[in-house]
Amino acid sequence: MTARLLPKKDLPGFIAALAKKQEVWAPVRIQSQEAARFSRIDRPEDICLDYLNTKLPVKELFFPQREVMFTFNPGERSSAQASAQVRERVVLGVRPCDAAALELFDKVFVDESKTASPLAESKTAGPLADPYYKERRDKTTLIGLACNAPGQACFCTATDGGPHSTRGLDLLLIDLGDRFLARPVTAKGEALAKGLARAKDKDISLADELAEEARATMDFAIELKQLQKSLDKAFDHEVWHRLSLPCVNCGVCTYVCPACHCFDVTDEEYKDSGARIRTWDSCQFSLFTRHASGHNPRPDGMSRMRNRTLHKFCYFPKTQDKVLCVGCGRCITECPAGIDLRETLETLRDTLS
Amino acid sequence: MANPYQPIEAQILKTIDETPTIRTFVLKPEQDVPFLAGQFVELTVPGHGEAPFTPSSSHFERETIEVTIMKVGRATTALFGLKAGDSVGIRGPYGQRYPLESFEGKDIYLVGGGVGLAPLRSLFLSLVHEIDKYRRVFLRYGARTPEEIVYKYLIPQWEKLKKVDIDLSVDVGDKSWVRKVGVVTCLMDDIPCDETSSIAVVCGPPVMMKFVTFKLVDAGFKPENIYLSMETNMSCGLGQCGHCRLGPYFTCKDGPVLTWEQIKDIPEPFV
């Protein structure tokens, strides 16, 4: 596909043109928190493109922290289905790590063809794709923003990604100073960039140089296929006790993780209204696995910390061929106990090999 | 696009008290819920949430679905507050069925503990419906006390069925109890079928599942012929919400019935 150029001075016009046909979402600076968050854009000047990464990953636009699945009237039998209630939209300024995580979410929420079970020939009736996620995903075009200056906690190059990776994106913008190189990935992305001037060879080679420079700043590397094999045999290893001692099971790593997809479904009933609600949940909480009988298969912090690590780096790759981590580094910067996932993985590699 | 989370309505036709804490609900869904033995459904009480249950009726019975429920948590307590004529929500079926075609011509050895007989009853009745296809069906069932035995009124009828062999035990007997006393494995000292080709199916509390499985393996049952109903905390039913993870499996999607061959390498599968 043809790479194109978007001069920065033309960005407001480009966004205004997009906004005529659909909603535009992009990171906006939250002054009180010195952080950026994806928000609906009314004025192009609100967009903040000089952020390292948003506090919460872009997953919240597809899988909100809390959403109504359907409503019911107390005492009545029928329930009304809520739709995802999204309009066609462009999300601009998505970091490559967050976009790669949506590719993983597609495996969880949409592609139900893969199952670990050899009994799987028997079919379950009805659709199994998540209608709320799928509607939002289908109605969204993703414009990425390449990272020329990855942060200290970033390690996407170790997880099948990269600072200029196009995985999961429709179009990637690369900052070349006074202009962006626009690199289409899908037909949807190509259509958005159609009106822009073609990039020259020197623009493309400059983008390639920037990608190399960005990569060169990221030195964490680990052989994840090998680690997956070691982890498969390490369930009872004492290393988990050592690794989990600092962990307070607060769950923040799961909330800020672009690839964590676990949720809970609860009913909320008030005097004159009721709703079934889906909220993010975390495998770090003791209630997550507790049976109604009180029996709990993962009763302590160690088993929960181990479960999260194994899910991401052993179980998920076993069935889906990808680790459930995109190296965004949010769990590292947000952990109150100072746990660095990179160090955890290195310790596991060194101890188990 | 149809929503797999949306329950349909099912009317409660009748309830049967099995024990002081276990009740069978006979449900009539507004549309067919085409489950096959081994699969489960989610029942909803609006305002109180939903919970997963494996039906206890034969999958050849299409007009109604029976579900036997122990009153133990929020959703089941709400279910116990309902009576005949009331409605619940139902969605499903989910998970994998028993591969009954590979059971044909074989002895099938069912072992249940406590309310774990409820999901086994669905399989038992479905097998009995086509009993000529199978060699024999054995049922070994243990409860804590005679009072806590479910389907007390049905077991005498089942014992009369051809090619069916039933034995019961209780942990603690009473004056009227003339059968064996002890945990369910006390019924397994002399397994009357060919262990190398027979099928075993187990459902009960985790500790019971563990010891029954070890006993079956010791007796010579092949790991791929031991079917275990691994009931973890399931929520969505679609392999998405993450709660029911068991090693590389989501029990809601890949199970809830898994073979010992599938889970024997998972450390502590019965924890």
Coordinates of C-alpha atoms in Angstrom, one line a residue:
Chain A
M1 CA 0.0 0.0 0.0
T2 CA 1.1 3.5 -0.7
A3 CA 2.7 5.5 2.1
R4 CA 1.5 9.1 2.2
L5 CA 2.3 12.3 3.9
L6 CA 0.3 14.4 6.3
P7 CA 1.9 17.8 7.1
K8 CA 1.3 18.6 10.8
K9 CA -0.3 22.0 9.8
D10 CA -2.9 20.0 7.9
L11 CA -3.8 17.7 10.9
P12 CA -6.7 19.8 12.1
G13 CA -8.2 19.8 8.6
F14 CA -7.6 16.1 8.3
I15 CA -9.4 15.5 11.6
A16 CA -12.3 17.9 10.7
A17 CA -12.8 16.0 7.5
L18 CA -12.9 12.7 9.4
A19 CA -15.3 14.1 11.9
K20 CA -17.8 14.9 9.1
K21 CA -18.4 11.2 8.5
Q22 CA -17.9 9.7 12.0
E23 CA -16.9 10.3 15.5
V24 CA -13.3 11.0 16.2
W25 CA -11.6 9.7 19.4
A26 CA -8.1 10.5 20.5
P27 CA -6.0 11.0 23.6
V28 CA -6.8 14.2 25.5
R29 CA -4.6 15.5 28.4
I30 CA -6.2 15.2 31.8
Q31 CA -4.6 18.2 33.5
S32 CA -5.3 17.0 37.1
Q33 CA -3.6 13.7 36.5
E34 CA -0.8 14.6 34.1
A35 CA -2.1 11.8 32.0
A36 CA -3.9 11.3 28.8
R37 CA -7.1 9.4 28.1
F38 CA -9.0 8.5 25.0
S39 CA -11.9 10.9 24.6
R40 CA -14.4 12.0 22.0
I41 CA -12.9 14.9 20.1
D42 CA -15.0 18.0 19.4
R43 CA -12.1 20.4 18.6
P44 CA -8.9 19.1 16.9
E45 CA -6.8 21.3 19.2
D46 CA -7.8 19.2 22.2
I47 CA -5.9 16.2 20.8
C48 CA -2.7 15.4 22.7
L49 CA -0.1 13.6 20.7
D50 CA 2.9 14.1 22.8
Y51 CA 2.0 11.5 25.4
L52 CA 4.1 8.4 26.2
N53 CA 1.0 6.3 26.6
T54 CA -2.5 6.7 27.9
K55 CA -3.1 5.8 31.6
L56 CA -5.8 3.3 30.6
P57 CA -5.3 1.3 27.4
V58 CA -7.5 1.8 24.3
K59 CA -9.3 -1.4 25.4
E60 CA -11.8 0.7 27.4
L61 CA -13.3 1.9 24.1
F62 CA -14.1 -1.7 23.1
F63 CA -14.6 -3.3 26.4
P64 CA -15.6 -0.6 28.9
Q65 CA -14.8 -0.9 32.6
R66 CA -18.5 -1.0 33.2
E67 CA -21.3 -1.5 30.8
V68 CA -25.0 -2.3 30.8
M69 CA -25.7 -5.7 29.0
F70 CA -29.4 -5.3 29.3
T71 CA -32.1 -3.8 31.5
F72 CA -35.2 -5.2 33.1
N73 CA -38.1 -3.9 35.2
P74 CA -38.2 -5.4 38.7
G75 CA -41.0 -7.9 38.8
E76 CA -41.3 -8.2 35.1
R77 CA -40.1 -11.3 33.3
S78 CA -38.7 -9.9 30.0
S79 CA -35.5 -8.1 29.6
A80 CA -34.4 -5.5 27.0
Q81 CA -31.1 -6.0 25.3
A82 CA -28.7 -3.1 25.3
S83 CA -26.7 -2.6 22.2
A84 CA -23.1 -1.3 22.4
Q85 CA -24.5 2.0 21.2
V86 CA -21.6 3.1 19.2
R87 CA -21.5 5.0 16.0
E88 CA -18.9 4.6 13.2
R89 CA -15.7 6.1 14.6
V90 CA -12.0 6.7 14.1
V91 CA -9.7 6.3 17.0
L92 CA -6.5 8.3 16.4
G93 CA -3.3 8.2 18.3
V94 CA -3.3 4.5 19.4
R95 CA 0.1 3.2 20.4
P96 CA 1.2 0.1 18.5
C97 CA 1.1 -2.0 21.8
D98 CA -2.5 -1.2 22.5
A99 CA -3.5 -2.0 18.9
A100 CA -1.7 -5.3 19.1
A101 CA -3.7 -6.1 22.2
L102 CA -6.9 -5.7 20.3
E103 CA -5.7 -8.4 17.9
L104 CA -5.4 -10.6 21.0
F105 CA -8.9 -9.5 22.2
D106 CA -10.3 -10.6 18.8
K107 CA -9.1 -14.1 19.6
V108 CA -10.9 -14.0 23.0
F109 CA -14.1 -12.2 22.1
V110 CA -14.8 -13.0 18.4
D111 CA -12.9 -16.0 17.2
E112 CA -14.4 -18.9 19.1
S113 CA -13.2 -21.5 16.6
K114 CA -10.1 -22.3 18.6
T115 CA -10.6 -24.4 21.7
A116 CA -8.2 -26.5 23.6
S117 CA -10.6 -29.4 23.9
P118 CA -10.4 -32.5 21.7
L119 CA -14.1 -33.0 22.6
A120 CA -14.8 -29.8 20.7
E121 CA -16.5 -31.5 17.7
S122 CA -19.8 -31.1 19.5
K123 CA -21.2 -27.8 18.8
T124 CA -22.8 -25.4 21.2
A125 CA -26.0 -23.8 19.9
G126 CA -26.1 -20.1 19.0
P127 CA -23.4 -17.5 18.4
L128 CA -20.5 -17.3 20.8
A129 CA -19.0 -14.0 19.6
D130 CA -19.4 -11.2 22.1
P131 CA -21.9 -8.9 20.5
Y132 CA -20.9 -5.8 22.5
Y133 CA -17.2 -6.0 21.7
K134 CA -17.8 -7.1 18.1
E135 CA -20.1 -4.1 17.4
R136 CA -17.6 -1.6 18.7
R137 CA -14.7 -3.3 16.9
D138 CA -16.6 -3.5 13.6
K139 CA -17.5 0.2 13.7
T140 CA -14.0 1.5 14.5
T141 CA -11.0 2.4 12.4
L142 CA -7.7 2.6 14.2
I143 CA -5.1 5.2 13.4
G144 CA -1.9 4.4 15.3
L145 CA 0.9 6.7 16.4
A146 CA 4.4 5.2 16.2
C147 CA 6.7 5.6 19.1
N148 CA 9.9 7.4 18.3
A149 CA 10.9 7.6 21.9
P150 CA 9.8 4.5 23.8
G151 CA 9.5 4.8 27.6
Q152 CA 11.7 3.2 30.2
A153 CA 9.1 0.5 31.0
C154 CA 8.4 -0.3 27.4
F155 CA 9.3 -3.8 26.1
C156 CA 7.1 -4.4 23.0
T157 CA 10.0 -5.6 21.0
A158 CA 10.1 -8.7 23.3
T159 CA 6.4 -9.5 22.7
D160 CA 6.1 -9.7 19.0
G161 CA 5.6 -6.0 18.6
G162 CA 7.7 -2.9 18.0
P163 CA 7.6 0.9 18.4
H164 CA 6.5 1.2 14.7
S165 CA 4.5 -2.1 14.6
T166 CA 1.3 -2.0 12.5
R167 CA -0.2 -5.1 14.2
G168 CA -3.9 -4.5 14.7
L169 CA -3.9 -1.0 13.1
D170 CA -5.6 0.3 10.0
L171 CA -3.2 3.2 9.4
L172 CA 0.0 4.1 11.2
L173 CA 1.2 7.7 11.6
I174 CA 5.0 8.2 12.0
D175 CA 6.2 11.6 13.3
L176 CA 8.8 13.0 10.9
G177 CA 9.1 16.4 12.6
D178 CA 6.9 18.8 10.7
R179 CA 4.9 16.0 9.0
F180 CA 3.6 12.5 9.6
L181 CA 4.3 9.6 7.3
A182 CA 0.9 7.8 7.0
R183 CA 1.4 4.1 6.4
P184 CA -1.9 2.2 5.5
V185 CA -2.2 -1.3 6.8
T186 CA -5.8 -2.2 5.7
A187 CA -8.2 -1.1 3.0
K188 CA -10.0 0.9 5.7
G189 CA -6.8 2.7 6.5
E190 CA -5.9 3.2 2.8
A191 CA -9.3 4.8 2.2
L192 CA -8.7 7.3 5.0
A193 CA -5.3 8.3 3.6
K194 CA -6.4 8.4 0.0
G195 CA -6.5 12.2 -0.3
L196 CA -3.0 12.7 1.0
A197 CA 0.1 13.3 -1.1
R198 CA 2.3 10.3 -1.8
A199 CA 5.4 10.1 0.4
K200 CA 8.8 10.4 -1.2
D201 CA 11.5 7.8 -0.8
K202 CA 13.4 10.0 1.6
D203 CA 10.4 10.2 3.9
I204 CA 10.1 6.5 3.9
S205 CA 13.8 6.0 4.7
L206 CA 13.6 8.6 7.4
A207 CA 10.7 6.7 9.0
D208 CA 12.7 3.4 8.8
E209 CA 15.7 5.1 10.5
L210 CA 13.4 6.4 13.3
A211 CA 12.0 2.9 13.7
E212 CA 15.5 1.5 14.0
E213 CA 16.6 4.2 16.5
A214 CA 13.5 3.6 18.6
R215 CA 14.1 -0.2 18.6
A216 CA 17.7 0.4 19.6
T217 CA 16.6 2.1 22.8
M218 CA 14.8 -1.1 23.8
D219 CA 17.2 -3.7 25.0
F220 CA 15.0 -6.1 26.9
A221 CA 14.9 -9.4 25.1
I222 CA 13.7 -12.9 26.2
E223 CA 13.0 -16.1 24.4
L224 CA 9.3 -16.5 25.1
K225 CA 8.8 -19.8 23.3
Q226 CA 11.5 -21.4 25.5
L227 CA 10.0 -19.7 28.6
Q228 CA 6.6 -21.1 27.7
K229 CA 8.0 -24.6 27.7
S230 CA 9.8 -24.1 31.0
L231 CA 6.7 -22.6 32.6
D232 CA 4.6 -25.6 31.6
K233 CA 6.6 -27.7 34.0
A234 CA 7.2 -25.1 36.8
F235 CA 3.8 -25.0 38.5
D236 CA 5.2 -26.3 41.8
H237 CA 8.5 -24.5 41.7
E238 CA 9.5 -22.5 44.8
V239 CA 10.3 -19.5 42.7
W240 CA 6.6 -18.5 42.7
H241 CA 6.8 -17.9 46.4
R242 CA 9.8 -15.6 46.0
L243 CA 8.3 -13.8 43.1
S244 CA 4.9 -13.2 44.7
L245 CA 6.1 -12.0 48.1
P246 CA 6.1 -8.3 47.2
C247 CA 2.7 -8.6 45.4
V248 CA -0.2 -7.2 47.4
N249 CA -2.8 -8.6 44.9
C250 CA -4.2 -5.1 44.4
G251 CA -5.1 -6.0 40.8
V252 CA -3.9 -2.7 39.2
C253 CA -1.7 -4.7 36.8
T254 CA -4.9 -6.3 35.4
Y255 CA -6.9 -3.1 35.2
V256 CA -4.2 -1.2 33.2
C257 CA -3.3 -4.2 31.1
P258 CA -4.4 -3.8 27.4
A259 CA -4.6 -7.6 27.1
C260 CA -6.3 -8.6 30.4
H261 CA -9.9 -9.4 29.4
C262 CA -11.5 -10.9 32.6
F263 CA -14.8 -9.6 33.7
D264 CA -17.7 -10.2 36.1
V265 CA -21.4 -10.1 35.4
T266 CA -23.7 -8.9 38.1
D267 CA -27.3 -7.7 38.5
E268 CA -28.2 -4.4 39.9
E269 CA -31.7 -3.8 41.0
Y270 CA -33.2 -0.6 42.3
K271 CA -36.8 0.3 43.2
D272 CA -38.0 0.9 39.6
S273 CA -35.2 -0.3 37.4
G274 CA -32.7 -3.1 37.0
A275 CA -29.8 -4.0 34.8
R276 CA -27.3 -6.7 34.2
I277 CA -23.8 -5.1 34.3
R278 CA -20.5 -6.3 33.1
T279 CA -17.4 -4.9 34.9
W280 CA -13.7 -5.6 34.6
D281 CA -12.6 -8.2 37.1
S282 CA -9.2 -9.4 38.2
C283 CA -7.7 -12.8 38.8
Q284 CA -5.7 -11.2 41.6
F285 CA -8.8 -11.1 43.9
S286 CA -9.7 -14.0 46.1
L287 CA -13.4 -13.9 45.1
F288 CA -12.5 -14.4 41.5
T289 CA -12.4 -18.2 41.8
R290 CA -14.3 -18.8 45.0
H291 CA -17.2 -21.2 44.7
A292 CA -20.5 -20.5 46.3
S293 CA -19.7 -23.3 48.7
G294 CA -16.7 -21.3 50.0
H295 CA -14.2 -23.7 48.3
N296 CA -11.5 -21.7 46.6
P297 CA -9.0 -23.2 44.1
R298 CA -6.7 -20.2 44.3
P299 CA -7.0 -19.1 47.9
D300 CA -3.7 -17.3 48.3
G301 CA -1.8 -14.5 46.6
M302 CA 0.9 -16.7 45.3
S303 CA -1.4 -18.9 43.4
R304 CA -3.2 -15.9 41.9
M305 CA 0.1 -14.2 40.9
R306 CA 1.2 -17.5 39.4
N307 CA -2.1 -17.9 37.5
R308 CA -1.7 -14.4 35.9
T309 CA 1.8 -15.1 34.7
L310 CA 1.0 -18.6 33.4
H311 CA -2.2 -17.4 31.7
K312 CA -0.2 -14.8 29.8
F313 CA 3.0 -16.6 29.0
C314 CA 2.0 -20.3 29.0
Y315 CA -1.7 -21.1 28.7
F316 CA -2.7 -18.5 26.2
P317 CA 0.2 -19.1 23.8
K318 CA -0.6 -22.8 24.0
T319 CA -4.0 -22.4 22.4
Q320 CA -3.6 -19.1 20.5
D321 CA 0.1 -19.1 19.6
K322 CA 0.7 -15.6 21.0
V323 CA 1.6 -14.3 24.5
L324 CA -1.1 -12.4 26.2
C325 CA 1.2 -9.4 26.7
V326 CA 2.1 -6.6 24.4
G327 CA 4.9 -5.0 26.4
C328 CA 3.3 -1.7 27.1
G329 CA 4.9 -1.5 30.5
R330 CA 1.8 -0.1 32.3
C331 CA 1.9 -2.9 35.0
I332 CA 5.5 -1.9 35.7
T333 CA 4.8 1.8 36.1
E334 CA 1.6 1.4 38.1
C335 CA 2.6 -1.4 40.5
P336 CA 2.5 -0.1 44.0
A337 CA 5.0 -2.8 45.1
G338 CA 7.5 -2.0 42.4
I339 CA 7.2 -5.4 40.7
D340 CA 8.8 -5.2 37.2
L341 CA 7.4 -7.9 34.9
R342 CA 10.6 -7.9 32.9
E343 CA 12.5 -8.9 36.0
T344 CA 9.9 -11.5 36.9
L345 CA 10.3 -13.1 33.4
E346 CA 14.1 -13.0 33.7
T347 CA 14.0 -14.6 37.1
L348 CA 11.7 -17.3 35.7
R349 CA 14.0 -17.9 32.7
D350 CA 17.2 -18.1 34.8
T351 CA 15.6 -20.2 37.5
L352 CA 13.8 -22.7 35.3
S353 CA 16.3 -23.2 32.5
Chain B
M1 CA -26.8 -10.3 15.7
A2 CA -28.1 -12.7 18.3
N3 CA -26.9 -12.1 21.8
P4 CA -25.5 -15.2 23.6
Y5 CA -25.9 -13.4 26.9
Q6 CA -29.6 -12.8 26.6
P7 CA -31.7 -15.3 28.6
I8 CA -35.0 -16.6 27.4
E9 CA -37.9 -17.2 29.8
A10 CA -38.6 -20.6 31.4
Q11 CA -41.6 -21.2 33.6
I12 CA -41.2 -23.3 36.7
L13 CA -43.8 -26.1 36.4
K14 CA -43.0 -27.8 39.6
T15 CA -40.4 -28.1 42.4
I16 CA -39.4 -31.3 44.2
D17 CA -37.6 -31.1 47.5
E18 CA -34.8 -33.7 47.4
T19 CA -33.2 -32.8 50.8
P20 CA -33.5 -29.9 53.1
T21 CA -31.0 -27.9 51.0
I22 CA -31.4 -29.5 47.5
R23 CA -34.4 -28.9 45.3
T24 CA -35.3 -30.0 41.7
F25 CA -36.9 -27.4 39.5
V26 CA -38.9 -28.6 36.5
L27 CA -38.6 -25.9 33.9
K28 CA -40.5 -25.2 30.6
P29 CA -38.4 -22.9 28.4
E30 CA -40.3 -20.7 25.9
Q31 CA -38.0 -22.2 23.2
D32 CA -36.1 -25.4 23.0
V33 CA -32.8 -25.3 24.8
P34 CA -31.0 -28.1 22.9
F35 CA -28.6 -29.3 25.5
L36 CA -26.8 -32.7 25.3
A37 CA -25.7 -34.6 28.4
G38 CA -22.5 -33.0 29.7
Q39 CA -23.4 -29.4 28.6
F40 CA -24.7 -26.8 31.0
V41 CA -27.1 -23.8 31.1
E42 CA -27.1 -20.5 33.0
L43 CA -30.2 -19.7 35.1
T44 CA -31.1 -16.1 35.9
V45 CA -33.1 -14.6 38.6
P46 CA -33.3 -10.9 37.5
G47 CA -31.9 -8.7 40.2
H48 CA -30.0 -11.6 41.8
G49 CA -27.7 -12.7 39.0
E50 CA -27.2 -15.9 37.3
A51 CA -25.4 -19.2 37.9
P52 CA -24.4 -22.3 35.8
F53 CA -26.1 -25.6 36.2
T54 CA -25.9 -28.9 34.4
P55 CA -29.5 -30.2 33.8
S56 CA -30.4 -33.4 35.6
S57 CA -33.0 -34.6 33.0
S58 CA -32.4 -36.8 30.0
H59 CA -31.5 -34.9 26.8
F60 CA -34.2 -36.9 25.0
E61 CA -36.7 -34.9 27.1
R62 CA -37.2 -31.8 25.0
E63 CA -40.4 -30.2 26.5
T64 CA -39.0 -29.6 29.9
I65 CA -35.6 -29.3 31.6
E66 CA -35.0 -30.4 35.2
V67 CA -32.3 -28.8 37.2
T68 CA -31.4 -30.0 40.7
I69 CA -29.9 -27.2 42.8
M70 CA -28.3 -26.9 46.2
K71 CA -29.1 -23.7 48.1
V72 CA -25.6 -22.4 48.7
G73 CA -25.0 -18.8 47.3
R74 CA -26.8 -15.7 46.2
A75 CA -28.4 -16.9 43.0
T76 CA -29.4 -20.3 44.4
T77 CA -30.9 -18.7 47.5
A78 CA -33.0 -16.5 45.1
L79 CA -34.0 -19.5 43.1
F80 CA -35.2 -21.2 46.3
G81 CA -37.5 -18.2 46.8
L82 CA -39.4 -19.0 43.6
K83 CA -42.3 -21.4 43.3
A84 CA -44.3 -23.2 40.6
G85 CA -45.7 -20.7 38.2
D86 CA -42.8 -18.3 38.6
S87 CA -40.3 -17.7 35.8
V88 CA -36.5 -17.8 35.6
G89 CA -34.2 -16.8 32.7
I90 CA -32.3 -19.5 30.9
R91 CA -29.5 -19.3 28.4
G92 CA -27.3 -22.0 26.8
P93 CA -26.4 -24.7 26.3
Y94 CA -22.7 -24.2 26.8
G95 CA -19.6 -26.5 26.9
Q96 CA -19.0 -29.9 25.5
R97 CA -21.2 -32.9 25.5
Y98 CA -20.2 -36.5 26.4
P99 CA -19.1 -38.3 23.2
L100 CA -21.8 -41.0 23.6
E101 CA -21.0 -42.6 20.3
S102 CA -17.7 -43.8 21.8
F103 CA -19.5 -45.2 24.8
E104 CA -21.4 -47.7 22.6
G105 CA -21.0 -51.4 23.4
K106 CA -19.1 -50.6 26.6
D107 CA -19.7 -50.8 30.3
I108 CA -20.2 -47.3 31.8
Y109 CA -19.3 -46.8 35.4
L110 CA -20.8 -43.7 37.0
V111 CA -19.6 -42.4 40.3
G112 CA -21.4 -39.6 42.1
G113 CA -21.0 -37.8 45.4
G114 CA -23.6 -35.6 47.1
V115 CA -25.4 -33.2 44.8
G116 CA -22.9 -34.4 42.1
L117 CA -25.5 -37.0 41.2
A118 CA -27.6 -34.3 39.6
P119 CA -25.5 -33.8 36.5
L120 CA -24.8 -37.5 36.3
R121 CA -28.6 -38.2 36.3
S122 CA -28.8 -36.4 33.0
L123 CA -26.2 -38.7 31.5
F124 CA -27.7 -41.8 33.3
L125 CA -31.2 -41.1 31.9
S126 CA -29.9 -40.4 28.4
L127 CA -27.9 -43.7 28.5
V128 CA -30.9 -45.6 29.8
H129 CA -33.1 -44.1 27.0
E130 CA -31.0 -46.0 24.5
I131 CA -29.8 -48.8 26.8
D132 CA -29.5 -51.3 24.0
K133 CA -26.6 -49.3 22.6
Y134 CA -24.5 -49.9 25.7
R135 CA -23.3 -53.0 27.5
R136 CA -24.2 -52.2 31.1
V137 CA -24.5 -49.0 33.2
F138 CA -23.2 -49.0 36.8
L139 CA -24.0 -46.2 39.2
R140 CA -22.1 -45.8 42.5
Y141 CA -23.4 -43.0 44.7
G142 CA -22.3 -41.7 48.1
A143 CA -24.0 -39.1 50.2
R144 CA -23.2 -37.9 53.7
T145 CA -26.3 -39.3 55.4
P146 CA -29.4 -41.2 54.2
E147 CA -31.3 -37.9 54.4
E148 CA -29.0 -36.2 52.0
I149 CA -29.4 -38.8 49.2
V150 CA -31.0 -37.1 46.2
Y151 CA -33.7 -38.9 44.0
K152 CA -34.5 -41.3 46.9
Y153 CA -37.9 -41.9 45.3
L154 CA -36.4 -42.7 41.9
I155 CA -33.5 -45.0 42.8
P156 CA -35.7 -48.1 43.5
Q157 CA -37.2 -47.7 40.0
W158 CA -33.7 -47.3 38.5
E159 CA -32.5 -50.5 40.2
K160 CA -35.2 -52.4 38.3
L161 CA -34.0 -51.3 34.9
K162 CA -32.4 -53.9 32.8
K163 CA -28.6 -53.7 32.4
V164 CA -28.4 -51.2 35.3
D165 CA -26.5 -51.9 38.5
I166 CA -26.7 -49.5 41.4
D167 CA -24.9 -49.4 44.8
L168 CA -25.1 -46.7 47.4
S169 CA -23.2 -45.6 50.5
V170 CA -23.4 -43.0 53.2
D171 CA -20.7 -41.5 55.3
V172 CA -22.8 -41.8 58.4
G173 CA -25.8 -44.2 58.6
D174 CA -28.8 -44.4 60.7
K175 CA -31.1 -47.2 62.1
S176 CA -32.9 -47.6 58.8
W177 CA -29.8 -47.7 56.6
V178 CA -28.9 -51.3 55.6
R179 CA -26.5 -50.6 52.8
K180 CA -22.8 -49.7 53.0
V181 CA -21.4 -47.0 55.3
G182 CA -18.3 -45.2 54.2
V183 CA -17.1 -42.7 51.6
V184 CA -18.1 -43.6 48.0
T185 CA -14.7 -45.2 47.3
C186 CA -15.8 -48.1 49.6
L187 CA -18.2 -49.1 46.8
M188 CA -15.2 -49.4 44.4
D189 CA -13.2 -52.2 45.9
D190 CA -14.6 -54.7 43.4
I191 CA -15.3 -53.0 40.1
P192 CA -17.5 -55.4 38.1
C193 CA -16.5 -54.3 34.6
D194 CA -13.5 -54.6 32.3
E195 CA -11.3 -51.7 33.4
T196 CA -9.3 -51.5 30.3
S197 CA -12.2 -50.8 28.0
S198 CA -14.9 -49.4 30.2
I199 CA -15.9 -45.7 30.6
A200 CA -15.9 -44.1 34.0
V201 CA -17.7 -40.8 34.7
V202 CA -17.3 -38.9 38.0
C203 CA -19.0 -35.9 39.5
G204 CA -18.8 -34.7 43.1
P205 CA -17.0 -32.5 45.5
P206 CA -13.3 -31.9 44.7
V207 CA -11.8 -34.2 47.3
M208 CA -14.2 -37.0 46.3
M209 CA -13.3 -36.5 42.6
K210 CA -9.6 -36.8 43.5
F211 CA -9.8 -40.0 45.4
V212 CA -12.2 -41.7 43.0
T213 CA -10.0 -40.8 40.0
F214 CA -6.9 -42.3 41.7
K215 CA -8.9 -45.4 42.5
L216 CA -10.1 -45.7 38.9
V217 CA -6.5 -45.3 37.6
D218 CA -5.2 -47.9 40.1
A219 CA -8.0 -50.2 39.0
G220 CA -6.7 -49.9 35.4
F221 CA -9.1 -47.5 33.7
K222 CA -7.4 -45.7 30.9
P223 CA -7.0 -41.9 31.4
E224 CA -8.8 -41.1 28.2
N225 CA -11.8 -43.2 29.5
I226 CA -12.2 -41.4 32.8
Y227 CA -14.6 -38.4 32.4
L228 CA -14.5 -35.8 35.2
S229 CA -17.1 -33.1 35.6
M230 CA -14.8 -30.2 36.6
E231 CA -17.2 -27.6 38.0
T232 CA -15.2 -24.5 38.6
N233 CA -16.6 -21.0 39.2
M234 CA -18.0 -20.3 35.7
S235 CA -19.7 -17.0 34.8
C236 CA -19.9 -16.1 31.1
G237 CA -20.1 -19.6 29.6
L238 CA -18.2 -18.5 26.5
G239 CA -14.6 -18.8 27.6
Q240 CA -14.2 -15.0 27.9
C241 CA -14.6 -13.9 31.5
G242 CA -11.6 -15.9 32.8
H243 CA -13.0 -17.2 36.1
C244 CA -13.1 -20.9 35.3
R245 CA -9.5 -21.3 34.1
L246 CA -8.1 -24.8 34.8
G247 CA -4.6 -25.1 33.4
P248 CA -4.9 -24.4 29.7
Y249 CA -8.6 -24.9 29.7
F250 CA -11.7 -22.8 30.3
T251 CA -14.0 -25.3 31.9
C252 CA -17.1 -23.5 30.5
K253 CA -16.0 -23.8 26.9
D254 CA -13.6 -26.8 26.9
G255 CA -15.5 -28.7 29.6
P256 CA -17.1 -28.8 32.1
V257 CA -16.4 -32.5 31.5
L258 CA -12.8 -33.2 30.8
T259 CA -11.0 -36.5 30.7
W260 CA -8.3 -37.5 33.1
E261 CA -6.0 -37.7 30.0
Q262 CA -6.6 -34.0 29.4
I263 CA -6.0 -32.8 33.0
K264 CA -3.6 -35.3 34.5
D265 CA -0.6 -33.2 33.9
I266 CA -2.2 -30.1 35.5
P267 CA -0.8 -29.9 39.0
E268 CA -3.5 -29.9 41.6
P269 CA -6.5 -30.2 39.2
F270 CA -8.9 -31.0 42.1
V271 CA -7.8 -28.1 44.3

